PDB file of C-alpha atoms in Angstrom:
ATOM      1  CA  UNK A  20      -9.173  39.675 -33.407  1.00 50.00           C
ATOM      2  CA  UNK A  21      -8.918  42.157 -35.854  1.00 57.00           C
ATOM      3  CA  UNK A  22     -11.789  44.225 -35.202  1.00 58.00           C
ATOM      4  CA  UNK A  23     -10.617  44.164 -31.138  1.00 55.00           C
ATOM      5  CA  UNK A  24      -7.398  45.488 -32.264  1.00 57.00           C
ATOM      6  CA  UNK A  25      -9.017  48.363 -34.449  1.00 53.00           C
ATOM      7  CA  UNK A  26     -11.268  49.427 -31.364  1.00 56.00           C
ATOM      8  CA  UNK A  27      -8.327  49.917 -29.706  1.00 58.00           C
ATOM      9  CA  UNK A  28      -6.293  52.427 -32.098  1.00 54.00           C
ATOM     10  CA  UNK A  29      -9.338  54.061 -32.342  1.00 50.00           C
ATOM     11  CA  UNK A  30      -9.937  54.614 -28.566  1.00 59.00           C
ATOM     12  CA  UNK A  31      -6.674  55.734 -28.133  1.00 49.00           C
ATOM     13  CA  UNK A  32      -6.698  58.059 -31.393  1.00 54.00           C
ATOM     14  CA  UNK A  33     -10.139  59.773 -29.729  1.00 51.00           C
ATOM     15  CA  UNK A  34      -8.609  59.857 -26.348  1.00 50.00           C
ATOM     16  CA  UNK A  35      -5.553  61.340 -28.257  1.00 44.00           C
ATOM     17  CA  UNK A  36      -7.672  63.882 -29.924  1.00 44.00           C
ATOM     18  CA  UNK A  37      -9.848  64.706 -26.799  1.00 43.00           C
ATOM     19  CA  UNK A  38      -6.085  65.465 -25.057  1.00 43.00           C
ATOM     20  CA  UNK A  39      -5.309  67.597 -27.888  1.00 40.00           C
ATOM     21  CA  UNK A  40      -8.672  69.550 -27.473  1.00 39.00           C
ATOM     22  CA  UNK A  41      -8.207  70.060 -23.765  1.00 39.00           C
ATOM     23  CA  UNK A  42      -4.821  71.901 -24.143  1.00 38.00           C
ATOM     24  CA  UNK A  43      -5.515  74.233 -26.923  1.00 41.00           C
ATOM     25  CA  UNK A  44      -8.392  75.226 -24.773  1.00 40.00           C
ATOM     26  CA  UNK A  45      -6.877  75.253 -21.195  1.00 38.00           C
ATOM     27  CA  UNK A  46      -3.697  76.975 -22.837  1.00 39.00           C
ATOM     28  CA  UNK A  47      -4.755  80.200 -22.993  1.00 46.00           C
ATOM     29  CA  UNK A  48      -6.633  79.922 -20.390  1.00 43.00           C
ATOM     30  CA  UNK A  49      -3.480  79.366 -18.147  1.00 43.00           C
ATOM     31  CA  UNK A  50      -1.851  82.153 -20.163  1.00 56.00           C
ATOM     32  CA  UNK A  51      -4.425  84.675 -19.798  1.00 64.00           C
ATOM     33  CA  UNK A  52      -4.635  84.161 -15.681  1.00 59.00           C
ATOM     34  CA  UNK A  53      -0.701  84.850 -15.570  1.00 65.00           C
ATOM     35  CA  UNK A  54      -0.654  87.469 -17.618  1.00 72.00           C
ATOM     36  CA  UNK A  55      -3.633  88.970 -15.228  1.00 67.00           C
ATOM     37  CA  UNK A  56      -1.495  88.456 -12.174  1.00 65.00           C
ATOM     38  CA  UNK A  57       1.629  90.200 -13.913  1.00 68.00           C
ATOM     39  CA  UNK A  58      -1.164  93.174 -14.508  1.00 69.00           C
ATOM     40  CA  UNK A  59      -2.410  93.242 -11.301  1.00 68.00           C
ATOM     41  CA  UNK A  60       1.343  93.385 -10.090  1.00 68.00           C
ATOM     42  CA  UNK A  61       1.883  96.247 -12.195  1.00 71.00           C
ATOM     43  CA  UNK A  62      -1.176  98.159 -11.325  1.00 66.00           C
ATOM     44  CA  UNK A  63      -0.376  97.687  -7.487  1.00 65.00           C
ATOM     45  CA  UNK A  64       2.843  99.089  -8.117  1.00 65.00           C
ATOM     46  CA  UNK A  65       1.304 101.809  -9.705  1.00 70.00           C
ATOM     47  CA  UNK A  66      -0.696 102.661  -6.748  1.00 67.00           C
ATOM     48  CA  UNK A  67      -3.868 101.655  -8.621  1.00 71.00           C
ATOM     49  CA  UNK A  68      -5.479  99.130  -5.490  1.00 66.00           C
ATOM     50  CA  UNK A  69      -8.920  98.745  -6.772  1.00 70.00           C
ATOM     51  CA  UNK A  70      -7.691  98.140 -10.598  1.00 76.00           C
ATOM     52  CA  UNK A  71      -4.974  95.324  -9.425  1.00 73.00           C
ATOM     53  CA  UNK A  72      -7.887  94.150  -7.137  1.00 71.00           C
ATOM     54  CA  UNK A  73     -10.069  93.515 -10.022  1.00 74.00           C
ATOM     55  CA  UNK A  74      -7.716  91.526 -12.098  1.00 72.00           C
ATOM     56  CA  UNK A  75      -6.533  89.392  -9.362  1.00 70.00           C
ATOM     57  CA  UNK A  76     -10.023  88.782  -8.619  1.00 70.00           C
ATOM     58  CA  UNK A  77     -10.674  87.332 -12.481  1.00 72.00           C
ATOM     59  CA  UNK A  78      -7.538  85.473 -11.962  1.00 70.00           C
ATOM     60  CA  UNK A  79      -8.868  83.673  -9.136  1.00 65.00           C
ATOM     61  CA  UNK A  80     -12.117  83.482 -11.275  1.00 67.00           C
ATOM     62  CA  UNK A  81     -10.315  81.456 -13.968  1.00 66.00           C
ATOM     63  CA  UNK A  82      -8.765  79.485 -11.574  1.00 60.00           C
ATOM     64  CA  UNK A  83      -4.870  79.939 -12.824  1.00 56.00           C
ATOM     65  CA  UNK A  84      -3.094  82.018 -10.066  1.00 58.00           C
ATOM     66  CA  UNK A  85       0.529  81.665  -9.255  1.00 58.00           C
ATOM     67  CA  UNK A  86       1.635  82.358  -5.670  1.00 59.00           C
ATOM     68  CA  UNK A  87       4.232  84.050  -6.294  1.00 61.00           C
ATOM     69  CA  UNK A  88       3.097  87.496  -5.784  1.00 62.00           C
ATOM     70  CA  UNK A  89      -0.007  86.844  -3.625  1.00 69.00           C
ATOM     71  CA  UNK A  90       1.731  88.381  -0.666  1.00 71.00           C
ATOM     72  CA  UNK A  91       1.299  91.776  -1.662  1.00 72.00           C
ATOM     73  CA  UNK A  92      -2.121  91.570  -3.329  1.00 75.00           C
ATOM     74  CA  UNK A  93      -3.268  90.361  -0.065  1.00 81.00           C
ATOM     75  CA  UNK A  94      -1.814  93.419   2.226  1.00 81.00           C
ATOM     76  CA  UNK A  95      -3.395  95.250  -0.894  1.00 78.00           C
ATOM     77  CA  UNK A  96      -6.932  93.585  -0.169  1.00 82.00           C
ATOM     78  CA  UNK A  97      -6.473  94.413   3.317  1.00 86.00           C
ATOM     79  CA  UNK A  98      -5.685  97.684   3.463  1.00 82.00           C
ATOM     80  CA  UNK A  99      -8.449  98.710   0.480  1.00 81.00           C
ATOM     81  CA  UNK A 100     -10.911  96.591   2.799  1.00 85.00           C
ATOM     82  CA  UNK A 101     -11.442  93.735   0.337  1.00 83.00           C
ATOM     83  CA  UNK A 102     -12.942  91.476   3.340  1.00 88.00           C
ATOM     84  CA  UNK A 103     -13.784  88.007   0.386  1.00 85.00           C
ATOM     85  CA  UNK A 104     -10.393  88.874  -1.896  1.00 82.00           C
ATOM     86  CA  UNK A 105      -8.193  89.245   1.181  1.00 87.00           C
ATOM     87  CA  UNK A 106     -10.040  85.621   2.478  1.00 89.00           C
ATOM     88  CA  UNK A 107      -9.545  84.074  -0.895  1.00 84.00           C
ATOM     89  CA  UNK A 108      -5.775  85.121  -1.242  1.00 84.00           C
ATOM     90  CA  UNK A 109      -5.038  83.597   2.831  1.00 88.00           C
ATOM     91  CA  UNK A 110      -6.946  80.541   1.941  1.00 87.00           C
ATOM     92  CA  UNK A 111      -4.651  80.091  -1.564  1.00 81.00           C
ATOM     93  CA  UNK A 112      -1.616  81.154   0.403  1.00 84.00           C
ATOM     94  CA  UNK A 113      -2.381  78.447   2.518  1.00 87.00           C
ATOM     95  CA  UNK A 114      -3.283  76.094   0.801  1.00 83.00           C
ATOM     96  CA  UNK A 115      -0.142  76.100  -1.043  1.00 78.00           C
ATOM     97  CA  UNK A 116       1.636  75.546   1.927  1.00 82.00           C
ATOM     98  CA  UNK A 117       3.015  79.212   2.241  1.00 80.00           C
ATOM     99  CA  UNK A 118       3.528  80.719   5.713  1.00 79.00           C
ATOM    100  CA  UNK A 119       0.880  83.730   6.108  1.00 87.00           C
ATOM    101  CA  UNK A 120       1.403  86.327   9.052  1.00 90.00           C
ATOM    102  CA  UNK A 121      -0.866  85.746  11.815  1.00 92.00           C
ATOM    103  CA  UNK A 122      -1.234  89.342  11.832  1.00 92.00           C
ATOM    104  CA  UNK A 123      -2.530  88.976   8.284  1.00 92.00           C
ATOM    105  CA  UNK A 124      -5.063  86.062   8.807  1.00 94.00           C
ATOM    106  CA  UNK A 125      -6.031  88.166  11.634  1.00 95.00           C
ATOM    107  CA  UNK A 126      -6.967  91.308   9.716  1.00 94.00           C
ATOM    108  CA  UNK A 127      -8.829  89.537   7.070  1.00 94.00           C
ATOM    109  CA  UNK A 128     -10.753  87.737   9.589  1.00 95.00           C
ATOM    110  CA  UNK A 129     -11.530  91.113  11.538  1.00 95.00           C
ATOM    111  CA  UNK A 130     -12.897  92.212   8.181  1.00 95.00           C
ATOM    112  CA  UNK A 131     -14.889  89.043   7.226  1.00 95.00           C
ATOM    113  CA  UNK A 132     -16.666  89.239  11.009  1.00 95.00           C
ATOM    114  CA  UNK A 133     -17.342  93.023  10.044  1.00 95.00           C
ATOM    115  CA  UNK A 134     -18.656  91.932   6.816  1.00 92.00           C
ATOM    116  CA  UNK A 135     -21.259  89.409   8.933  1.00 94.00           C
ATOM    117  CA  UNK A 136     -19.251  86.400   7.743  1.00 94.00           C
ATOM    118  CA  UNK A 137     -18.146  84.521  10.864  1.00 95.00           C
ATOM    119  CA  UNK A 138     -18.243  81.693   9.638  1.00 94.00           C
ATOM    120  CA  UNK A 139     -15.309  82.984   6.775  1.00 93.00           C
ATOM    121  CA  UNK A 140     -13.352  84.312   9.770  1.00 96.00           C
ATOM    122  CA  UNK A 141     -13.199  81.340  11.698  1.00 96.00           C
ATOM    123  CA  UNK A 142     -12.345  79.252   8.701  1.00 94.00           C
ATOM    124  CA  UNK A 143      -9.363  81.176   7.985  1.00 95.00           C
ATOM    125  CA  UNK A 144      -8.102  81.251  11.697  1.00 96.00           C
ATOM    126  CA  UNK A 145      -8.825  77.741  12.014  1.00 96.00           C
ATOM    127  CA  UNK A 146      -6.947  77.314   9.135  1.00 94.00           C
ATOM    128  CA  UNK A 147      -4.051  79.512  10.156  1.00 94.00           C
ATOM    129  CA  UNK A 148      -3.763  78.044  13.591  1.00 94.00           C
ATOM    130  CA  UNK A 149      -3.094  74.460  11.810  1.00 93.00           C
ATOM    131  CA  UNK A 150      -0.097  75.729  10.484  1.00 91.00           C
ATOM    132  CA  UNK A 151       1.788  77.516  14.015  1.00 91.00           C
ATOM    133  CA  UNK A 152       1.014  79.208  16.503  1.00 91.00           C
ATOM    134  CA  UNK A 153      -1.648  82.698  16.399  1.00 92.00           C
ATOM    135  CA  UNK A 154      -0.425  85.617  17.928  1.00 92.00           C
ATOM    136  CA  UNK A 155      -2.844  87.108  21.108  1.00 90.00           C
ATOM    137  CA  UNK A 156      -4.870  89.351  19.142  1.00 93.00           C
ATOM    138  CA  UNK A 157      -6.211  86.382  16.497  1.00 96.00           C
ATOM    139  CA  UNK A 158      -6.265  83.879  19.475  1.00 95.00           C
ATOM    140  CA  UNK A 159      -8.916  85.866  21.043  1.00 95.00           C
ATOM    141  CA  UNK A 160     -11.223  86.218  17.995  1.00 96.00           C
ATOM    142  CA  UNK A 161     -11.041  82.832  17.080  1.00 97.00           C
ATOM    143  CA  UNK A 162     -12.015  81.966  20.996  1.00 96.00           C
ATOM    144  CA  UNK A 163     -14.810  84.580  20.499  1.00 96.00           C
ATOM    145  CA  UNK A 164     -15.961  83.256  17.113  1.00 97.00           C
ATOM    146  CA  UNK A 165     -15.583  79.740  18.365  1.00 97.00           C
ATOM    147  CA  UNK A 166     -18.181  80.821  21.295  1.00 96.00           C
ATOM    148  CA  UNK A 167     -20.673  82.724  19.088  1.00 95.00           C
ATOM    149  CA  UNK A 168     -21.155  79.344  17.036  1.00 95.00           C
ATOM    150  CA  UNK A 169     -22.028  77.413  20.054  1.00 95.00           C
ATOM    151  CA  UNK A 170     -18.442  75.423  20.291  1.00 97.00           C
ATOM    152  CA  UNK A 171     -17.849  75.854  23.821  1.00 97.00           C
ATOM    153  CA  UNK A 172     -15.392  73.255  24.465  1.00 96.00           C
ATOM    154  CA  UNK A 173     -13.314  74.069  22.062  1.00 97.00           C
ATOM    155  CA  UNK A 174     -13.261  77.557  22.986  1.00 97.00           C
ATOM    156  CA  UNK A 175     -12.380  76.231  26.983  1.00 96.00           C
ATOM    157  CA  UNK A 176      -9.824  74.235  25.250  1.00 96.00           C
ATOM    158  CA  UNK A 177      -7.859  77.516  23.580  1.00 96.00           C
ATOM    159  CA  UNK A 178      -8.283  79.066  26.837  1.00 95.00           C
ATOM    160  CA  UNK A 179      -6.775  76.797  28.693  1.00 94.00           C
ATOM    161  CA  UNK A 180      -3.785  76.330  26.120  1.00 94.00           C
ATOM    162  CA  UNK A 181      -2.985  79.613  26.164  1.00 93.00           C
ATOM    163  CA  UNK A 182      -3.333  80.085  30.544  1.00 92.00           C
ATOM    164  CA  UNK A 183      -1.249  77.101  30.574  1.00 92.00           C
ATOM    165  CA  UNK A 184       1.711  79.429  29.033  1.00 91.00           C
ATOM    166  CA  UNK A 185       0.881  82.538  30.495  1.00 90.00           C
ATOM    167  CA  UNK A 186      -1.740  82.351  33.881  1.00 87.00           C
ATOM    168  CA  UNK A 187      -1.703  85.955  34.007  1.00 85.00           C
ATOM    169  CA  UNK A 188      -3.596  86.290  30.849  1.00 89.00           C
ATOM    170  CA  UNK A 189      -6.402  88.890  32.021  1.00 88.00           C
ATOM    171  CA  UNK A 190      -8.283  88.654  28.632  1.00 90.00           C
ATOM    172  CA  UNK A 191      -7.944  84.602  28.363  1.00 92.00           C
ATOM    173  CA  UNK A 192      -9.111  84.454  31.039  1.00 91.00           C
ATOM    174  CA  UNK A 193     -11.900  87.067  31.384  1.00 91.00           C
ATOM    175  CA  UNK A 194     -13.253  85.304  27.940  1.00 93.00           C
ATOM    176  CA  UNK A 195     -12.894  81.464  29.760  1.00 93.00           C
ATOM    177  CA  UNK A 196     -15.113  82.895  32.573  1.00 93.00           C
ATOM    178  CA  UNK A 197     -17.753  84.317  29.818  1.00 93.00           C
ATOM    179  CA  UNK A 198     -18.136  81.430  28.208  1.00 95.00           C
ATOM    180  CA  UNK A 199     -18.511  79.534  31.472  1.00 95.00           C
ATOM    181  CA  UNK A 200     -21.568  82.173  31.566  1.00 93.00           C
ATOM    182  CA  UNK A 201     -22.950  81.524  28.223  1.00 95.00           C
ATOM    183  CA  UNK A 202     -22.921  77.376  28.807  1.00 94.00           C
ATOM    184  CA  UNK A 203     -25.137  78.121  32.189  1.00 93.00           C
ATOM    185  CA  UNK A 204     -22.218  77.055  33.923  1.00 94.00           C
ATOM    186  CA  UNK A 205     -22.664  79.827  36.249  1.00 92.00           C
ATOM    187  CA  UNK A 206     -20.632  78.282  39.462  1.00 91.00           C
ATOM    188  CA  UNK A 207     -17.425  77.793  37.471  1.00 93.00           C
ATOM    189  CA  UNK A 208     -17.721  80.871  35.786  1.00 92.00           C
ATOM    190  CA  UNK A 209     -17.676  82.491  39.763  1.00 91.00           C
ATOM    191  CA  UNK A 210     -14.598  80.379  39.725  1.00 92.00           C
ATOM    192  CA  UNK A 211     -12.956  81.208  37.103  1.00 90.00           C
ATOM    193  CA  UNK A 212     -13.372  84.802  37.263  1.00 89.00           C
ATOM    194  CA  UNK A 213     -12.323  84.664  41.404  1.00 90.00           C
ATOM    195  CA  UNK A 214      -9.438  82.413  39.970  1.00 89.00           C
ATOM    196  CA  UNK A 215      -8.568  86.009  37.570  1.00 87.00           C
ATOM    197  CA  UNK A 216      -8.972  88.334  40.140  1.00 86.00           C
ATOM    198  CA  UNK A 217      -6.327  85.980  42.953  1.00 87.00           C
ATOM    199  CA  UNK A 218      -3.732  86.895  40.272  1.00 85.00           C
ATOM    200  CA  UNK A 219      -4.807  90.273  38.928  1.00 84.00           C
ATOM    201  CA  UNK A 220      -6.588  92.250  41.957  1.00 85.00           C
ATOM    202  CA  UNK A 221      -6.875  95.100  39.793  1.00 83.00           C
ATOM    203  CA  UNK A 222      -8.476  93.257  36.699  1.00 83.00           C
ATOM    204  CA  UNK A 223     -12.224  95.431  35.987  1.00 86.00           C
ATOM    205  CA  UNK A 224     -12.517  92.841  33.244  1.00 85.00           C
ATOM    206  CA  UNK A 225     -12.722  90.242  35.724  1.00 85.00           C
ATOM    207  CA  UNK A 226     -14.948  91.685  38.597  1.00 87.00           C
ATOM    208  CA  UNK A 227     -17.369  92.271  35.552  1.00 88.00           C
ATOM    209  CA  UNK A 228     -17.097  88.547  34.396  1.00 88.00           C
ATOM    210  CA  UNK A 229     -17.443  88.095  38.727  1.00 87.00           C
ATOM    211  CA  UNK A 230     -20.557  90.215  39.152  1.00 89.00           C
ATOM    212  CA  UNK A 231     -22.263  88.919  35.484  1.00 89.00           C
ATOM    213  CA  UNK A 232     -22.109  85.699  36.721  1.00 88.00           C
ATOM    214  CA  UNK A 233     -23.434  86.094  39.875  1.00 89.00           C
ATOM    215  CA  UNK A 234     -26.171  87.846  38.865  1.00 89.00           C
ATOM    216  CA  UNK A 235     -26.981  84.805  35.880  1.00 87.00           C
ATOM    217  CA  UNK A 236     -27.307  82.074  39.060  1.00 86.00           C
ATOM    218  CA  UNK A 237     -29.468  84.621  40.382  1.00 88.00           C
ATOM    219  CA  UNK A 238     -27.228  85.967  43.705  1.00 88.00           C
ATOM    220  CA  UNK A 239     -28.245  89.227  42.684  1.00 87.00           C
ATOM    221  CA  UNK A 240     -27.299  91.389  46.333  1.00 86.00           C
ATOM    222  CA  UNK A 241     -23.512  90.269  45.637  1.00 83.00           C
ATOM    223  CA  UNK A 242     -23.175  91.365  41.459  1.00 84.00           C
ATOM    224  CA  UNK A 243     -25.044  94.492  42.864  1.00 87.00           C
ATOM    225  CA  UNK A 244     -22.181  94.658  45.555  1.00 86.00           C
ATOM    226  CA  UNK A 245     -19.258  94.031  42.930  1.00 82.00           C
ATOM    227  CA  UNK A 246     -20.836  96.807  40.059  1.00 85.00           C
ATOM    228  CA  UNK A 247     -20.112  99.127  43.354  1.00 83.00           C
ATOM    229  CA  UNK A 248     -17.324  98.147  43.761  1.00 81.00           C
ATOM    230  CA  UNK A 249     -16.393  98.717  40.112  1.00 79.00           C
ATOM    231  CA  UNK A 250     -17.719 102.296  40.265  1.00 80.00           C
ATOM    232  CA  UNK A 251     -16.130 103.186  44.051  1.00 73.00           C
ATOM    233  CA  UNK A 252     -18.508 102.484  45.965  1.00 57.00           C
ATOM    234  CA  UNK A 253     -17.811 100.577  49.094  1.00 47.00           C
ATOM    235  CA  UNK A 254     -20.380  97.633  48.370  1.00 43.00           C
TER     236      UNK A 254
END
């Protein structure tokens, strides 16, 4: 009885201890990835981008960022070009729960797709489209990116969404026929891009989509005829 009762007090004084040990470690820790934030702050407002670039970056390394000034490091990433910092801050943002401009999400994507990481782009506009609504611009990437990684339906799903609340969309559109192209689907791509050009007679982006597929199911006489027709030439 006794000896269960002393394995007990001595559990709980090495859990105790352990607890102890943990803090006075993680404390400055904690400490040190504030104080790096309230540098980087101060180094932004300074005009020195690169410098508050690098601290934030540590910050994040250590793990200890608060949100509270995350904003305007990430225009900061952005505008110095910072494709994986700008990425990181969205994702934190986020994460957090804290609204991020589309426009934002948007830019650091554009950067990350530069940068030959699609897959970060589409992760962040994925992510960003969870939370409301994308403006045009970052609709159409994440359609393209959605595409380029062999998600077709998905992509014909956006499409749709968005020329259910606006039919004359000329570049939802175009991009629903050109993925119609890419799935072999070369009929309904015919269709889709005739569908474009019913509403928008003057569309080039959708007599290209038009003649492209007609020439990928092989009706080559009638893309020839539409490229003519594109350049003024009476087919």
């Amino acid at each position: 009885m006794q000896a269960g009762k002393l394995r007990q007090i001595l559990t709980f004084i090495g859990l105790a201890v352990v607890t102890v040990a943990v803090c006075i470690w993680a404390y400055p820790q904690v400490r040190r990835g504030q104080l790096l934030v309230v540098q980087s702050e101060r180094l932004l407002a300074q005009g020195k981008v690169e410098q508050a670039l690098e601290a934030v970056r540590e910050a994040m390394r250590l793990g200890r960022v608060p949100i509270g000034g995350l904003d305007g490091m990430l225009d900061a990433a952005l505008r110095a070009g910072e494709a994986r910092v700008a990425r990181d801050l969205a994702l934190l943002l986020m994460e957090k729960g804290r609204p991020v401009d589309s426009g934002l999400v948007g830019r650091a994507a554009g950067l990350l797709d530069a940068d030959g990481d699609a897959g970060g782009a589409l992760e962040i506009l994925e992510k960003r489209r969870a939370m409301g609504p994308l403006a045009g611009p970052e609709n159409m990437h994440l359609g393209d990116l959605l595409r380029r990684e062999g998600r077709f339906n998905e992509a014909l799903a956006l499409y749709a969404d968005l020329l259910a609340k606006n039919p004359d969309d000329t570049a939802a559109g175009a991009d629903r026929a050109e993925t119609y192209i890419w799935m072999g689907r070369h009929a309904e791509a015919e269709q889709a891009a005739r569908a474009l050009l019913s509403r928008r007679p003057d569309s080039r982006a959708a007599r290209i989509i038009l003649a492209r597929a007609m020439a990928a199911a092989g009706n080559a006489d009638a893309a020839i005829a539409e490229y003519k027709t594109l350049l003024g030439d009476k087919p």
